[in-house]
C-alpha positions as a printed Julia matrix, in Angstrom:
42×3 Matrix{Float64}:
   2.09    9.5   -11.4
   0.34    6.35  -11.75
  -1.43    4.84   -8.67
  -0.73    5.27   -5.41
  -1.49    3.21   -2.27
  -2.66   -0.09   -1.71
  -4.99   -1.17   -4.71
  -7.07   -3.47   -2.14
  -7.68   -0.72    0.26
 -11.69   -1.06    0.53
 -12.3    -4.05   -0.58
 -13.74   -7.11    1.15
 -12.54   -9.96    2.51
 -13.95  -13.99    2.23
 -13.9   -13.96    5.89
 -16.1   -10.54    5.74
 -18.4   -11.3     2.85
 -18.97  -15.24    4.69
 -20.33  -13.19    7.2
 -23.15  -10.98    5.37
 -26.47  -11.42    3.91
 -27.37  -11.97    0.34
 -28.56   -8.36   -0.09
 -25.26   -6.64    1.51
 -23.13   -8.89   -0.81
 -24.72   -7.49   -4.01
 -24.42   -3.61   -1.89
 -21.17   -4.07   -2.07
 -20.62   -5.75   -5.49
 -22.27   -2.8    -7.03
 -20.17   -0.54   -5.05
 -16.76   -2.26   -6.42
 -15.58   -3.65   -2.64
 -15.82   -7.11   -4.36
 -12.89   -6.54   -7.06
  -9.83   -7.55   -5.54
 -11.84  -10.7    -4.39
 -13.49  -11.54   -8.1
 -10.19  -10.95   -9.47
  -8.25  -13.15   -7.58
  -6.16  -10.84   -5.39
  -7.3   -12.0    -2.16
């Protein structure tokens, strides 16, 4: 079926990560909410 839904759904956004502290940034790097941002799609 291929994916399904919207590929950005859980990720952060600049605003959000502008926002949070050094250690919560790399939290959620390691937890893949930083892809969409890294990649370009926000």
């Amino acid at each position: 079926m291929g994916r399904q839904g919207d590929p950005t759904a859980g990720q952060l956004t600049r605003e959000e990560v502008s926002r949070m502290t050094g250690p919560q940034i790399m939290a959620a790097r390691k937890e893949g909410k930083l892809d969409a941002l890294m990649t370009g799609q926000f």
